[in-house]
XYZ file of C-alpha atoms in Angstrom:
286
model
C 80.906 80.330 108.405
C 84.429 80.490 106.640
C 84.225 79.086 103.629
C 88.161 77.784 102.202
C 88.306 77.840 98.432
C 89.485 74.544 97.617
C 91.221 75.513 93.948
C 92.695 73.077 91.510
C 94.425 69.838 93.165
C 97.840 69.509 92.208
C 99.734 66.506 91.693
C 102.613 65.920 94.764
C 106.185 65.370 93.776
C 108.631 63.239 95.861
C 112.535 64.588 96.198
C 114.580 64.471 99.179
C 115.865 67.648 101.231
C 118.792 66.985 103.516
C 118.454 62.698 102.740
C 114.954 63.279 104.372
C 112.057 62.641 101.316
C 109.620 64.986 101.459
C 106.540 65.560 99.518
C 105.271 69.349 97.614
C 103.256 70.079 95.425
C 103.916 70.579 91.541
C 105.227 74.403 91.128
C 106.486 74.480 94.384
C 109.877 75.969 94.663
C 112.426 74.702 96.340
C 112.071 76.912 99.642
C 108.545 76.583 99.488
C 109.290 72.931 100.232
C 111.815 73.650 102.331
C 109.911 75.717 104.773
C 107.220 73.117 104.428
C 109.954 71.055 105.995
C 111.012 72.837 108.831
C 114.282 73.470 106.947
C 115.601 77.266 107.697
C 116.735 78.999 104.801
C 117.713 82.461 105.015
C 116.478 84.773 102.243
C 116.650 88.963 101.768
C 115.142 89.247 98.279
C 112.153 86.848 98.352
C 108.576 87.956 98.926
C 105.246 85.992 99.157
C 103.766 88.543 97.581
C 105.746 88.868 94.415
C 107.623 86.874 91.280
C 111.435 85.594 93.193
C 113.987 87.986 91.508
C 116.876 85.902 92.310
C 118.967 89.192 93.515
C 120.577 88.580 97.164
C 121.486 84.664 96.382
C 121.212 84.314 100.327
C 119.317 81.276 100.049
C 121.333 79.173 98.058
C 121.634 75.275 97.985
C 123.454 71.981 96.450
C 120.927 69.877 94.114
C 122.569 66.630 93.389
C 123.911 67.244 89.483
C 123.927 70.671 89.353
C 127.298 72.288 88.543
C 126.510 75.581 90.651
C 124.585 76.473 93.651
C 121.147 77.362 92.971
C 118.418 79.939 94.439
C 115.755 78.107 96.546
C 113.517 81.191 96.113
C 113.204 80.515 92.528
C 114.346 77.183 91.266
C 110.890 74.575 90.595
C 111.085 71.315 92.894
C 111.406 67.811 90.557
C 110.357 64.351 91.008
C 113.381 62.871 92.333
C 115.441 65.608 92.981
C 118.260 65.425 95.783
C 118.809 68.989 97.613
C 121.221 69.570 100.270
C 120.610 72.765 102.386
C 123.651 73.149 104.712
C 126.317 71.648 102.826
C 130.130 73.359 103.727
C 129.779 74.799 100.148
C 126.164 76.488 100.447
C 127.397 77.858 104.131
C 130.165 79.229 102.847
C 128.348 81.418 99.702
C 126.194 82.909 102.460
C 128.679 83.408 104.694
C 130.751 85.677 101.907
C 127.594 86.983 100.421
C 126.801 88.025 104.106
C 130.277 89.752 104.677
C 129.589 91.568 101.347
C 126.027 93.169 101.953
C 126.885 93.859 105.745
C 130.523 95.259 104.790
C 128.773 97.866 102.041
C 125.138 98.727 103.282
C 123.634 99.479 106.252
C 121.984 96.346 107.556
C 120.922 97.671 111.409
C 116.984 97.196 110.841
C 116.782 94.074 108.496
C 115.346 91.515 110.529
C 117.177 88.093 111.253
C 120.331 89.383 109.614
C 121.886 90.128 112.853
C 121.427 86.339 113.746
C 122.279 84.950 110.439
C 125.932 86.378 110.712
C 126.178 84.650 113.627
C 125.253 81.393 112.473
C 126.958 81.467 109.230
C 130.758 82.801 110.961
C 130.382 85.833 108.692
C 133.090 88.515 109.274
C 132.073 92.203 107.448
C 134.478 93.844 108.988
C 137.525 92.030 107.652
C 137.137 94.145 104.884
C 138.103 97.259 106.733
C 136.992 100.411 107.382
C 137.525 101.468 103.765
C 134.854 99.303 102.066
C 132.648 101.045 100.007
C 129.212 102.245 101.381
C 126.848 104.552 99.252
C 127.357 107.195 101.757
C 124.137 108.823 100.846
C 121.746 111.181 103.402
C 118.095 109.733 103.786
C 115.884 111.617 101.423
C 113.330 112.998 103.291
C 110.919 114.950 101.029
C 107.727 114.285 102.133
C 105.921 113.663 105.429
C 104.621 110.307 104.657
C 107.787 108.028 104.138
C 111.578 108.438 104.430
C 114.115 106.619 101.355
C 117.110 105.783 103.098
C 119.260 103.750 100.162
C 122.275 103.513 102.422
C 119.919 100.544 103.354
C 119.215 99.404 99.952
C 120.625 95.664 98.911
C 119.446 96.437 95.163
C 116.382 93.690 95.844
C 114.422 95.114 92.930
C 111.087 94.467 95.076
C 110.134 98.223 95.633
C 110.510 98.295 91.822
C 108.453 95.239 91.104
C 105.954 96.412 93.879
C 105.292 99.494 91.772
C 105.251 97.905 88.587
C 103.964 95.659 86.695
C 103.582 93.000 89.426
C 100.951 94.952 91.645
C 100.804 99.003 91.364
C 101.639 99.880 87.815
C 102.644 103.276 88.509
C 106.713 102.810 87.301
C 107.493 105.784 89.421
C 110.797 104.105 90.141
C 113.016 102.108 88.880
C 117.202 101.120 89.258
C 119.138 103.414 87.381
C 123.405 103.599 86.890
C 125.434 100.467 86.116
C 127.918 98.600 88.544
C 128.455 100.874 91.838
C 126.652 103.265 90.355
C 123.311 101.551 90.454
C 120.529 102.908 92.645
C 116.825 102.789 93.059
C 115.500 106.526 91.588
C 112.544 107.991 90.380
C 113.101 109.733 86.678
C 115.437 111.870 86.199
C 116.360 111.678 90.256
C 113.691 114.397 91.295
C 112.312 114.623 94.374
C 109.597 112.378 95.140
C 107.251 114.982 95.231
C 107.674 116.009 91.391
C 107.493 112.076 90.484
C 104.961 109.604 89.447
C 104.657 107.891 93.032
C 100.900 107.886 94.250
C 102.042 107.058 97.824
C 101.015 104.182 98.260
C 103.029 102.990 100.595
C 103.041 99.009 98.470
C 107.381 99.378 98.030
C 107.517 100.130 102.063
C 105.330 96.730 102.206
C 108.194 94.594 100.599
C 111.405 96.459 101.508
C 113.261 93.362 103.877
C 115.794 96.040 105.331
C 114.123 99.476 105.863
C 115.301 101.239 103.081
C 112.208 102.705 102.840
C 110.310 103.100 106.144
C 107.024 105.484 107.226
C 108.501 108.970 108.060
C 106.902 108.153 111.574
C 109.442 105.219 112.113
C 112.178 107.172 110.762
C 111.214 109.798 113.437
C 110.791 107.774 116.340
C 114.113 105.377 115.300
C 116.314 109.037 115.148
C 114.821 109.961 118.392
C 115.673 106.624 120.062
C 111.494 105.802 121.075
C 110.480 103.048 118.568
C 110.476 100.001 120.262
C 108.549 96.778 118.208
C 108.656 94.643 121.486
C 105.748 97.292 122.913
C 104.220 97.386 119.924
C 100.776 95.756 119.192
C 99.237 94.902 116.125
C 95.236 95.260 115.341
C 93.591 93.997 112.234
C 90.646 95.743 111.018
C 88.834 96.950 107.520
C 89.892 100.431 105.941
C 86.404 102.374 106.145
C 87.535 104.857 103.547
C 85.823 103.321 100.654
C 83.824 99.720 100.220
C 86.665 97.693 98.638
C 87.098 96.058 101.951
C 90.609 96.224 102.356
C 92.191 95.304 105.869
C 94.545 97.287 107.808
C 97.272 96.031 110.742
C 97.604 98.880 112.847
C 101.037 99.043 114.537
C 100.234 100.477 118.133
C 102.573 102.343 120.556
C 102.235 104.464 123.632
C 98.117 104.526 122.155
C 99.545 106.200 118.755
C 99.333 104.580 115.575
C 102.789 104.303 114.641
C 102.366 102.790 110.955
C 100.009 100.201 108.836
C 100.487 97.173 107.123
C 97.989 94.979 105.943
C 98.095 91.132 105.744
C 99.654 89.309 102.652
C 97.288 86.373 102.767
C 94.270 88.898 102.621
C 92.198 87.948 99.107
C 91.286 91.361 98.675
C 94.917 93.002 99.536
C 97.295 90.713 99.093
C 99.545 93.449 101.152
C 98.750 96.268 99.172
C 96.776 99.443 100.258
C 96.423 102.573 98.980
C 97.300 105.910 100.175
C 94.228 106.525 102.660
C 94.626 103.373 103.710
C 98.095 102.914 104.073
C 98.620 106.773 105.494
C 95.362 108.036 106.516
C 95.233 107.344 110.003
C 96.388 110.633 112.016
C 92.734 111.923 112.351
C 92.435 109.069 114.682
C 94.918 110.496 116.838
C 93.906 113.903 116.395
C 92.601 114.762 120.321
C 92.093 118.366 119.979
């Protein structure tokens, strides 16, 4: 029998979303509500898993009073409040913070963006060909994941994943100022010479593929990695008896990567390195 912890009631505030009233509970933010609602509101930096860091202001609305636009991901809901989600003026902050990201990073495997420019009119390349893109390689120095920060929107969620919010390793962190900024380990070694205990918890959070398993990488260069034929089995890590469970990601009978679930109470997304990259003795059929 499944037994739902019940926790601590919370008291329900009233506001209105889009002249409709709705009805959250107290500490919910304003996309929390918002997705309660059925209301779509697109969003790179936020993660269920960690503290919103307010960083790709994708998911910005009007709240009656309030001089500026404000981040759904992180502003609290109040009694009373009046939020307008796809107002002329929110549209049109995506739509230029949408021609900005897709003009200057590499944006081919975040999911929904492709769909998103499309609804919100957005127009990257009417900044020309000339706009500035890191221009960097992939850093592949290690068999077990692949840092490609042409990909990287500066989310900070990699960094929090590894820091104080789950891992505590600090093996990276963002480094440079202004254009200069970019997600490095110290001193800009290799991976291999750094603090990271590959664990695979910054791939977990990365919404555009920045960082990806070096099997993805692989199959994505050679043109073979194909999601739609993918399937996805949940089962428990047998490596030790924390119980942690593992989403394998199934193609062509190969294990292609792992995941694990972000509602799991023992997980909460995050695996360590056996767990997260142990699986190619399964494969092994020598």
């Amino acid at each position: 029998m499944t037994v739902t912890p019940l926790g601590i009631p919370r008291r329900l505030l009233e506001f209105t979303i889009d002249g409709e009233p709705v009805r959250a509970p107290e500490g919910s933010t304003i996309l929390d509500a918002c997705r309660t609602a059925g209301k779509d509101i697109p969003t790179l930096c936020q993660g269920d898993t960690l503290r919103p860091k307010n960083a790709c202001r994708v998911c910005v609305v009007e709240v009656e009073g309030s001089r500026t636009l404000v981040p759904a991901c992180s502003r609290t809901a109040e009694p009373g409040m009046e939020v307008r989600t796809d107002t002329e003026r929110a549209r049109h902050s995506r739509r230029i913070v949408l021609e900005l990201l897709a003009s200057s990073v590499d944006l081919s495997t975040t999911p929904q963006v492709a769909e998103w420019i499309k609804e919100y009119e957005a127009k990257p390349d009417r900044f020309g060909p000339d706009a500035a893109r890191p221009g960097e390689e992939p850093k592949v120095d290690n068999e077990l994941y692949v840092r490609d920060y042409g990909k990287c929107i500066l989310c900070y969620k990699c960094v929090d994943a590894c820091g104080d919010q789950w891992q505590n390793t600090f093996a990276i962190s963002v480094s440079g100022r202004g254009f200069d900024a970019r997600i490095a380990v110290e001193h800009d070694a290799p991976l291999t010479d750094s603090a990271c205990v590959y664990c695979g918890n910054c791939i977990e959070v990365c919404p555009t593929g920045a960082l990806s398993f070096k099997s993805e990488f692989d199959m994505r260069a050679a043109g073979t990695w194909n999601e739609s034929a993918q399937t996805q089995t949940t089962t428990v890590c047998a490596y030790c008896g924390v119980g942690c469970n593992l989403t394998l990601h199934v193609q062509d009978n190969d294990i292609v990567k792992v995941t694990s679930p972000h509602d799991n109470p023992v997980t909460h997304g995050n695996l360590c390195i056996k767990g997260r990259f142990g699986y190619q003795h399964v494969q092994n059929r020598d």
